[in-house]
XYZ file of C-alpha atoms in Angstrom:
589
model
C 43.491 7.260 -31.183
C 41.297 7.283 -27.964
C 43.209 5.895 -25.062
C 41.107 3.368 -23.006
C 40.784 3.953 -19.406
C 41.433 0.566 -17.293
C 41.026 -0.201 -13.704
C 42.696 -3.542 -12.131
C 40.995 -5.572 -9.173
C 43.555 -7.746 -7.744
C 47.054 -6.377 -7.040
C 49.055 -9.410 -6.882
C 51.856 -10.498 -9.262
C 49.575 -10.727 -12.161
C 48.582 -7.038 -11.632
C 52.371 -6.210 -11.874
C 52.545 -8.257 -15.047
C 49.903 -6.507 -16.839
C 51.081 -3.152 -15.691
C 54.594 -4.066 -16.934
C 53.066 -5.315 -20.309
C 51.228 -1.998 -20.922
C 54.253 -0.098 -19.852
C 56.491 -1.998 -22.394
C 53.720 -1.071 -25.293
C 53.169 -4.899 -25.541
C 49.503 -3.992 -25.725
C 50.054 -0.849 -27.852
C 46.975 -1.672 -29.910
C 44.554 -1.633 -27.222
C 45.782 2.011 -26.369
C 45.213 1.359 -22.494
C 45.723 3.754 -19.626
C 45.716 2.493 -16.070
C 43.570 4.801 -13.828
C 43.118 2.686 -10.792
C 43.787 -0.349 -8.785
C 42.074 -2.041 -5.911
C 42.817 -4.692 -3.345
C 41.969 -5.534 0.122
C 45.603 -6.107 0.937
C 46.924 -2.561 1.150
C 50.519 -4.285 1.079
C 49.784 -6.057 -2.190
C 52.877 -5.269 -4.771
C 50.508 -3.954 -7.457
C 49.257 -1.405 -4.974
C 52.649 -0.199 -3.895
C 53.726 0.128 -7.534
C 50.499 1.968 -8.383
C 51.164 4.457 -5.479
C 54.695 4.826 -6.706
C 53.279 5.721 -10.339
C 50.773 8.214 -8.657
C 48.006 6.004 -9.897
C 44.563 5.917 -7.967
C 44.524 3.058 -5.410
C 41.733 1.833 -2.849
C 40.873 -1.129 -0.735
C 37.287 -0.931 -2.010
C 36.792 -2.174 -5.513
C 33.423 -0.181 -5.731
C 35.320 2.995 -5.471
C 36.605 2.164 -8.985
C 33.101 2.696 -10.483
C 33.172 6.255 -9.789
C 36.145 6.898 -12.021
C 35.172 9.245 -14.857
C 35.320 7.772 -18.455
C 36.036 4.258 -17.195
C 36.020 1.731 -19.937
C 37.206 -1.463 -18.708
C 37.899 -3.410 -15.357
C 40.308 -6.280 -15.468
C 39.547 -8.694 -12.495
C 42.596 -10.653 -11.247
C 41.452 -12.256 -7.959
C 40.881 -15.809 -9.445
C 37.274 -15.996 -7.675
C 34.581 -16.528 -10.188
C 31.736 -15.730 -7.901
C 33.453 -12.517 -7.169
C 33.659 -11.927 -10.982
C 30.062 -12.657 -11.541
C 29.322 -10.155 -8.520
C 31.185 -7.443 -10.506
C 29.712 -8.287 -13.591
C 26.285 -7.418 -12.064
C 27.434 -4.376 -9.881
C 29.644 -2.292 -12.402
C 28.257 0.344 -14.429
C 26.443 -0.705 -17.728
C 29.018 1.088 -19.968
C 32.074 -0.243 -18.319
C 33.366 -3.742 -19.509
C 34.800 -6.529 -17.596
C 37.716 -8.558 -18.532
C 37.801 -11.489 -15.996
C 40.978 -13.249 -14.551
C 40.737 -16.098 -17.171
C 40.591 -13.823 -20.240
C 42.998 -11.483 -18.825
C 45.376 -14.550 -18.381
C 44.749 -15.511 -21.926
C 45.845 -12.270 -23.399
C 48.757 -12.295 -20.969
C 49.830 -15.609 -22.165
C 49.280 -14.862 -25.643
C 51.376 -11.856 -25.060
C 53.897 -14.015 -23.506
C 53.961 -16.365 -26.419
C 54.609 -13.627 -28.663
C 57.541 -12.792 -26.628
C 58.684 -16.455 -26.645
C 58.002 -16.680 -30.296
C 60.495 -13.532 -31.098
C 62.873 -14.827 -28.548
C 62.932 -18.298 -30.213
C 63.408 -16.670 -33.769
C 66.357 -14.832 -32.420
C 67.881 -17.632 -30.788
C 67.269 -20.168 -33.589
C 70.412 -19.140 -35.292
C 72.461 -19.463 -32.139
C 71.253 -22.829 -30.800
C 68.996 -25.408 -32.002
C 68.284 -26.735 -28.631
C 67.135 -23.470 -27.095
C 64.928 -23.341 -30.181
C 63.628 -26.683 -29.506
C 63.070 -25.860 -25.811
C 61.268 -22.625 -26.700
C 59.035 -24.533 -29.065
C 58.158 -26.988 -26.570
C 57.457 -24.082 -24.240
C 55.455 -22.342 -26.825
C 53.339 -25.703 -27.061
C 53.012 -25.700 -23.481
C 51.774 -22.192 -23.336
C 49.420 -22.997 -26.085
C 47.916 -25.875 -24.194
C 47.931 -23.597 -21.243
C 45.740 -21.149 -23.348
C 43.664 -23.584 -24.686
C 42.829 -24.699 -20.934
C 42.368 -21.169 -20.235
C 39.913 -20.716 -23.196
C 38.120 -23.964 -22.535
C 37.793 -23.192 -18.757
C 36.554 -19.504 -18.965
C 33.242 -18.923 -17.488
C 32.651 -16.497 -20.529
C 31.186 -18.375 -23.381
C 33.456 -17.987 -26.640
C 34.720 -19.535 -29.678
C 37.545 -18.925 -32.164
C 37.342 -19.231 -35.912
C 40.502 -19.247 -38.227
C 40.801 -17.328 -41.406
C 39.099 -19.909 -43.324
C 36.090 -19.529 -40.906
C 36.553 -22.901 -39.444
C 35.923 -23.304 -35.702
C 39.387 -23.797 -33.891
C 38.089 -23.201 -30.085
C 34.769 -23.753 -28.738
C 34.898 -23.548 -24.833
C 32.729 -25.181 -22.084
C 30.873 -22.175 -21.052
C 30.025 -21.884 -25.153
C 28.959 -25.678 -24.888
C 26.633 -24.757 -22.108
C 25.139 -21.659 -23.424
C 24.264 -23.294 -26.983
C 23.936 -26.790 -26.135
C 26.438 -27.797 -28.920
C 29.572 -29.849 -27.986
C 32.898 -28.644 -29.028
C 33.623 -32.138 -30.699
C 30.693 -31.468 -33.195
C 31.856 -27.854 -33.732
C 35.738 -27.550 -34.022
C 36.768 -27.947 -37.471
C 33.329 -27.044 -38.989
C 31.874 -23.886 -40.149
C 28.579 -24.521 -38.232
C 28.951 -21.474 -35.842
C 25.829 -20.166 -37.151
C 23.550 -23.067 -36.085
C 23.143 -22.505 -32.425
C 22.000 -18.936 -33.247
C 19.945 -19.159 -36.421
C 17.474 -21.143 -38.355
C 19.238 -20.845 -41.562
C 22.892 -20.618 -42.562
C 24.186 -16.940 -42.591
C 27.565 -15.303 -41.344
C 28.057 -14.343 -37.831
C 29.788 -11.214 -36.718
C 33.138 -13.104 -36.559
C 32.622 -14.102 -39.876
C 32.138 -10.572 -41.286
C 35.147 -9.446 -39.309
C 37.427 -12.056 -41.001
C 36.206 -11.065 -44.230
C 36.640 -7.385 -43.411
C 33.145 -7.039 -45.289
C 32.602 -3.111 -44.625
C 29.109 -3.263 -46.481
C 27.829 -6.242 -44.244
C 29.280 -4.580 -41.087
C 27.350 -1.186 -42.216
C 24.228 -3.338 -42.852
C 24.525 -5.043 -39.310
C 25.287 -1.567 -37.638
C 21.869 -0.100 -39.357
C 19.793 -3.201 -38.367
C 21.121 -4.223 -35.089
C 22.748 -1.377 -33.610
C 26.402 -2.777 -34.034
C 29.085 -0.279 -32.597
C 32.906 -0.342 -32.150
C 34.293 -1.723 -29.113
C 35.693 0.931 -26.682
C 38.333 -1.661 -25.397
C 39.596 -3.722 -28.419
C 40.817 -1.929 -31.554
C 38.776 -3.068 -34.594
C 36.449 -5.009 -32.143
C 32.838 -4.659 -32.335
C 29.802 -5.160 -29.984
C 26.266 -5.658 -30.315
C 23.235 -6.957 -28.238
C 20.832 -9.487 -29.726
C 17.927 -11.659 -28.852
C 18.125 -15.326 -30.015
C 14.565 -16.545 -29.794
C 15.300 -20.182 -30.049
C 18.245 -20.371 -27.606
C 16.983 -21.525 -24.344
C 13.430 -22.219 -23.288
C 12.318 -18.566 -23.647
C 15.023 -17.204 -25.961
C 18.338 -15.556 -24.544
C 19.419 -11.785 -24.817
C 23.108 -11.711 -25.811
C 25.668 -9.058 -25.481
C 28.178 -10.080 -28.228
C 31.679 -9.055 -28.488
C 33.974 -9.926 -31.641
C 37.628 -8.959 -32.546
C 39.993 -9.942 -35.131
C 43.143 -12.025 -34.506
C 45.981 -10.739 -36.669
C 49.763 -11.725 -37.001
C 52.354 -9.503 -36.401
C 52.358 -8.002 -40.146
C 48.721 -7.158 -39.498
C 47.505 -10.177 -41.597
C 43.897 -11.296 -40.563
C 44.279 -15.017 -38.928
C 40.850 -15.295 -37.527
C 38.608 -13.840 -34.961
C 37.409 -14.363 -31.484
C 33.717 -13.923 -30.278
C 32.630 -13.814 -26.763
C 28.971 -13.910 -25.452
C 27.544 -12.632 -22.312
C 23.774 -13.592 -21.386
C 22.037 -10.739 -20.027
C 18.419 -12.182 -20.317
C 18.125 -11.640 -16.380
C 18.947 -7.982 -16.661
C 16.599 -7.525 -19.484
C 13.784 -9.414 -17.467
C 14.647 -7.122 -14.496
C 14.310 -4.150 -16.821
C 11.139 -5.296 -18.359
C 9.638 -5.939 -14.774
C 10.796 -2.584 -13.680
C 9.152 -0.705 -16.680
C 6.029 -3.122 -16.173
C 6.011 -2.087 -12.369
C 6.581 1.705 -13.346
C 3.547 1.401 -15.796
C 1.416 -0.533 -12.987
C 2.557 2.233 -10.481
C 1.389 4.865 -12.926
C -1.857 3.000 -13.795
C -2.573 2.771 -10.072
C -1.724 6.448 -9.353
C -4.128 7.502 -12.117
C -6.777 4.932 -10.673
C -6.081 6.412 -7.199
C -6.404 9.966 -8.453
C -9.526 9.046 -10.273
C -11.004 7.494 -7.020
C -9.912 10.530 -4.831
C -11.223 13.226 -7.135
C -14.443 11.256 -8.046
C -15.172 10.345 -4.414
C -18.308 11.847 -3.082
C -16.574 11.930 0.253
C -14.765 15.181 0.782
C -10.953 14.634 1.397
C -7.575 15.845 0.608
C -3.958 14.556 1.160
C -1.004 16.023 2.695
C 2.838 14.887 1.859
C 5.368 14.630 4.714
C 6.220 18.115 4.055
C 2.636 19.074 4.971
C 1.976 20.269 1.388
C -1.377 19.441 -0.217
C -1.019 16.872 -2.981
C -4.786 15.983 -3.597
C -7.933 18.223 -3.097
C -10.936 16.383 -4.505
C -14.046 17.951 -5.931
C -16.055 17.050 -3.021
C -13.860 18.952 -0.509
C -14.076 21.867 -3.226
C -18.015 21.732 -2.714
C -17.712 21.772 0.992
C -14.972 24.468 1.512
C -15.323 26.587 -1.445
C -11.890 26.460 -2.209
C -10.586 25.102 -5.541
C -7.901 22.371 -6.047
C -5.952 24.866 -8.279
C -5.335 27.332 -5.463
C -4.829 24.646 -2.713
C -2.359 21.984 -4.283
C 1.170 22.592 -3.381
C 0.263 24.956 -0.434
C 0.147 24.394 3.219
C -3.262 26.278 3.377
C -5.233 23.250 4.830
C -6.314 25.093 7.792
C -7.663 28.020 5.983
C -11.286 26.591 5.113
C -11.833 25.563 8.750
C -10.230 27.835 11.130
C -9.952 31.919 11.360
C -6.298 31.656 12.007
C -3.443 29.401 10.944
C -3.031 26.415 13.058
C -1.891 22.784 12.427
C -5.021 20.405 11.650
C -5.200 16.958 12.931
C -3.301 15.513 9.763
C -0.428 17.880 10.390
C 0.111 16.387 14.022
C -0.126 12.727 12.577
C 2.376 13.511 10.080
C 4.656 14.710 12.726
C 3.783 11.952 15.137
C 3.159 14.752 17.875
C -0.623 14.283 18.666
C -0.404 13.327 22.205
C 1.163 16.632 23.515
C -1.223 18.562 21.334
C -4.613 16.758 22.327
C -5.776 19.884 24.193
C -6.495 21.472 20.899
C -9.047 18.921 20.372
C -10.759 19.164 23.808
C -14.602 19.047 23.062
C -14.135 17.619 19.679
C -14.722 13.943 20.919
C -11.317 12.945 19.551
C -10.630 9.127 19.684
C -8.674 6.655 18.051
C -10.307 4.997 14.819
C -11.586 1.519 15.351
C -10.883 0.748 11.615
C -7.575 1.937 10.638
C -4.185 1.699 12.651
C -2.795 4.958 13.733
C -5.730 6.913 12.436
C -7.797 9.318 14.631
C -11.448 10.523 14.363
C -13.151 13.602 15.894
C -16.513 15.737 15.457
C -16.784 19.410 15.568
C -18.845 22.400 14.641
C -17.293 24.828 12.362
C -18.941 28.232 12.650
C -17.611 30.043 9.473
C -17.950 27.135 7.125
C -21.231 27.686 5.144
C -23.984 29.896 5.819
C -24.775 28.811 9.322
C -21.767 26.904 10.075
C -21.286 23.190 9.563
C -21.030 20.092 11.827
C -18.103 17.696 10.512
C -17.097 14.195 11.476
C -13.390 13.968 10.213
C -11.047 11.059 9.971
C -7.302 11.378 9.634
C -4.982 8.374 8.773
C -1.045 8.349 8.210
C 0.394 7.118 4.880
C 3.341 4.939 5.249
C 5.898 3.346 3.104
C 6.991 -0.204 3.089
C 9.370 0.464 5.844
C 6.788 2.017 8.108
C 7.967 5.459 7.580
C 5.190 8.180 7.456
C 5.004 9.775 4.152
C 1.777 11.646 4.434
C -1.730 11.706 5.810
C -5.282 11.634 4.341
C -8.151 13.322 5.805
C -11.804 12.814 5.176
C -14.792 14.641 6.123
C -18.591 13.921 6.562
C -21.186 16.749 7.018
C -23.611 15.666 9.675
C -25.300 19.065 9.978
C -28.562 17.432 9.063
C -28.160 14.605 11.413
C -27.436 17.126 14.237
C -30.716 19.084 13.241
C -32.571 15.914 13.214
C -31.152 14.693 16.623
C -32.106 18.072 18.028
C -35.614 17.943 16.583
C -35.925 14.320 18.076
C -34.561 15.688 21.428
C -37.106 18.551 21.436
C -39.876 16.351 20.579
C -38.774 13.682 23.238
C -38.801 16.737 25.699
C -42.394 17.806 24.545
C -43.601 14.135 24.729
C -42.053 13.703 28.282
C -43.686 16.860 29.263
C -47.123 15.634 27.913
C -46.707 12.521 29.762
C -45.406 13.927 33.182
C -47.955 16.633 32.981
C -50.982 14.799 32.108
C -53.694 14.738 34.809
C -54.009 11.023 34.143
C -51.548 8.525 35.478
C -49.658 6.606 32.524
C -47.751 3.503 33.199
C -45.713 1.636 30.342
C -43.861 -1.584 30.371
C -41.267 -3.261 28.404
C -41.454 -6.980 27.061
C -40.417 -8.425 30.189
C -42.974 -6.637 32.160
C -40.822 -4.100 34.025
C -42.194 -0.670 34.319
C -40.206 1.833 32.278
C -42.672 4.943 32.471
C -44.355 6.038 35.611
C -45.420 9.722 35.477
C -46.296 12.095 38.076
C -49.846 11.504 37.777
C -49.427 7.708 38.616
C -47.246 8.593 41.513
C -49.957 10.817 42.882
C -52.586 8.112 42.497
C -50.593 5.405 43.841
C -48.206 6.824 46.404
C -45.114 5.538 44.898
C -42.052 7.750 43.963
C -41.039 7.137 40.289
C -37.449 6.022 41.286
C -39.109 3.347 43.466
C -40.956 1.865 40.492
C -38.868 2.560 37.196
C -36.817 -0.599 36.247
C -37.603 -2.080 39.750
C -41.287 -3.335 39.748
C -43.737 -4.795 37.449
C -47.491 -4.983 37.237
C -48.084 -7.655 39.579
C -46.376 -5.799 42.506
C -49.148 -2.935 42.075
C -52.119 -5.264 41.313
C -54.089 -7.763 43.014
C -53.871 -11.253 41.559
C -57.594 -10.749 40.611
C -57.162 -7.447 38.968
C -53.828 -8.713 37.073
C -55.934 -11.624 35.624
C -58.833 -9.361 34.646
C -56.509 -6.815 32.852
C -54.646 -9.655 31.013
C -57.949 -11.041 29.910
C -59.045 -7.565 28.722
C -55.820 -7.086 26.637
C -56.237 -10.342 24.932
C -60.026 -10.565 24.753
C -62.804 -8.200 23.381
C -65.018 -7.360 26.328
C -63.408 -3.969 26.717
C -62.428 -3.264 23.219
C -60.751 -5.031 20.222
C -57.877 -7.383 21.063
C -54.794 -5.770 22.210
C -56.667 -2.448 23.336
C -58.520 -1.689 26.800
C -61.221 1.112 26.859
C -62.584 2.459 29.847
C -62.280 -0.670 32.041
C -62.673 -0.194 35.818
C -60.275 -2.135 38.207
C -58.789 -2.057 41.478
C -54.929 -1.058 41.992
C -53.100 -1.600 45.040
C -51.216 1.699 46.339
C -48.119 1.902 48.411
C -49.944 1.542 51.617
C -51.814 -1.594 50.141
C -54.931 0.099 50.036
C -57.422 -0.613 47.138
C -57.663 2.157 44.726
C -60.720 2.067 42.419
C -59.552 3.214 38.636
C -60.655 3.522 35.141
C -58.127 2.504 32.746
C -57.593 2.442 28.936
C -54.471 1.030 27.329
C -52.757 -0.836 24.379
C -50.396 -3.469 23.820
C -47.220 -2.129 21.995
C -45.719 -4.016 18.895
C -42.695 -3.783 16.818
C -42.563 -5.548 13.448
C -45.643 -7.729 14.704
C -43.924 -8.836 17.910
C -45.225 -7.688 21.088
C -42.579 -5.420 23.141
C -44.504 -3.810 25.884
C -47.748 -2.092 27.143
C -49.104 1.209 28.132
C -52.110 2.207 30.140
C -53.811 5.352 31.175
C -55.417 5.365 34.766
C -58.059 7.815 36.173
C -58.707 7.976 40.057
C -62.333 7.179 40.561
C -62.384 7.960 44.275
C -63.297 11.663 43.749
C -65.774 10.699 41.113
C -67.394 8.119 43.090
C -67.494 10.405 46.204
C -69.327 13.132 44.218
C -71.460 10.319 42.730
C -72.478 9.517 46.265
C -72.922 13.134 47.155
C -74.967 13.614 44.007
C -77.208 10.396 44.680
C -77.481 11.541 48.415
C -78.671 14.891 47.034
C -81.028 13.343 44.549
C -82.597 11.270 47.457
C -82.896 14.071 49.525
C -84.611 16.147 46.591
C -87.018 13.245 46.078
C -87.815 12.848 49.764
C -88.538 16.844 49.676
C -90.732 16.412 46.530
C -92.677 13.600 48.226
C -93.162 15.532 51.448
C -94.146 18.603 49.418
C -96.764 16.451 47.502
C -98.205 14.707 50.672
C -98.453 18.037 52.322
C -100.228 19.518 49.294
C -102.459 16.557 49.177
C -103.244 16.975 52.800
C -103.873 20.784 52.361
C -106.365 19.913 49.818
C -108.114 17.435 51.927
C -108.398 19.805 54.550
C -109.511 22.574 52.515
C -112.199 20.430 51.095
C -113.189 19.472 54.654
C -113.659 23.198 55.519
C -115.733 23.842 52.662
C -118.054 21.124 53.372
């Protein structure tokens, strides 16, 4: 028969008593073998006795949980809270006998001793027999008190299936009082809707066929601790508000001749453990679901990205980054080749520095990449760089790297995303080229060009305007407005022209002549054309093109003078011709 390995917590006198009982074969049916004893008091008598017998001892009861093939822990501290803590902390396969149950069996054993002693002495002295019987009754009352006071729900039936003990813990578990249960065979009632035998009834009847059925249907198995005992786990749906998961242990009670006298059955409510297990399974399932969802999001994202673990190995490499780099996920995942698509030689990338939390001393590697902290994610960084050998003509990338942390704030990896902004760079360069071209047109125009913003400040003042009006551009731009370079009369005339129709449609001026003031406050005759500027139907400024009329008017005066002189010449010539004709006529007459 297999011996059962037993450890004891609490090395006081009770421990010595149990060790003595086992050594004297009082519990020979249990086949117990003590393999360890724990007590915080290193001078406890049980510890000293165990050390003398070369039995493992410790001051930390948790060390007992590591003993190979441990079957049972006997708790003798007398502390219900401590007993409950052991119940939750012990390995699942290890059974617990608390101090009350241990005392019960100890007292039962002592009762047996007393009974034998009384039978032996009955022939010698009737008074001693009477005293022994009284002691037996006292011990029985003590045993009954232990049973009723045990925190473990239990009841006992006799060989006629009548309940003889129904303790307080069983009352609390079932809601049935002992007054209603003792002396009846209603033990089934708290657990089933209809009358049927319990495990204790089957054991009392020694019904092997029924035991076989229960074994097949409910997973019944032999107790590793109590000979001829059985254990089973069962969910009682109508016990408690949401049903109750019970661990049931039943064992026969026999007399010295081996005759069946009844059975004892104990219950342990492990509903909380089941709920925790179910919650753990649900949590694991939810974690798996979320992991699949995250993987789907990562792989399906149009944004190129990959993920590194804390060992700098690639764990995710999505399809978008495959298209960007030309490297497939099959060849990248599980490697540390994240540098390869981006650099000609092996070097850490931004994600590697963030995982190691050593970016500061290595920022020089990102000089010219506009490295900065992310405004969106704490601990993240972003940068921009042109990678010359990525793509046919190189690729401009914006990349963002963020740490992945656990609930304790420890870095477990990093995620890095890329955005190809090569087209934006091309567009920006084209815009800059056009801007330069436009600026060249403006600055090199032979006409003066003056533009204002919504509040009237001059924002464009080209070289032509500077030459005409005598101001340097830096004196004008952002400093002066139209009224400062116009007379009040001219300013009014231009405003009227912009908002009237004398010099073109409203909002435009075509070939209007006006007088501007130059830096020396001299009046300059100008011809101007212009337009008001609008944005979403809102006036945001104006632009005018001015032409200096001084040279033109000078040429016009010279032309007019020449034309007058020519007219005088023609008149003089005509008069001379006329006079000549008269003279010729006179001579001929």
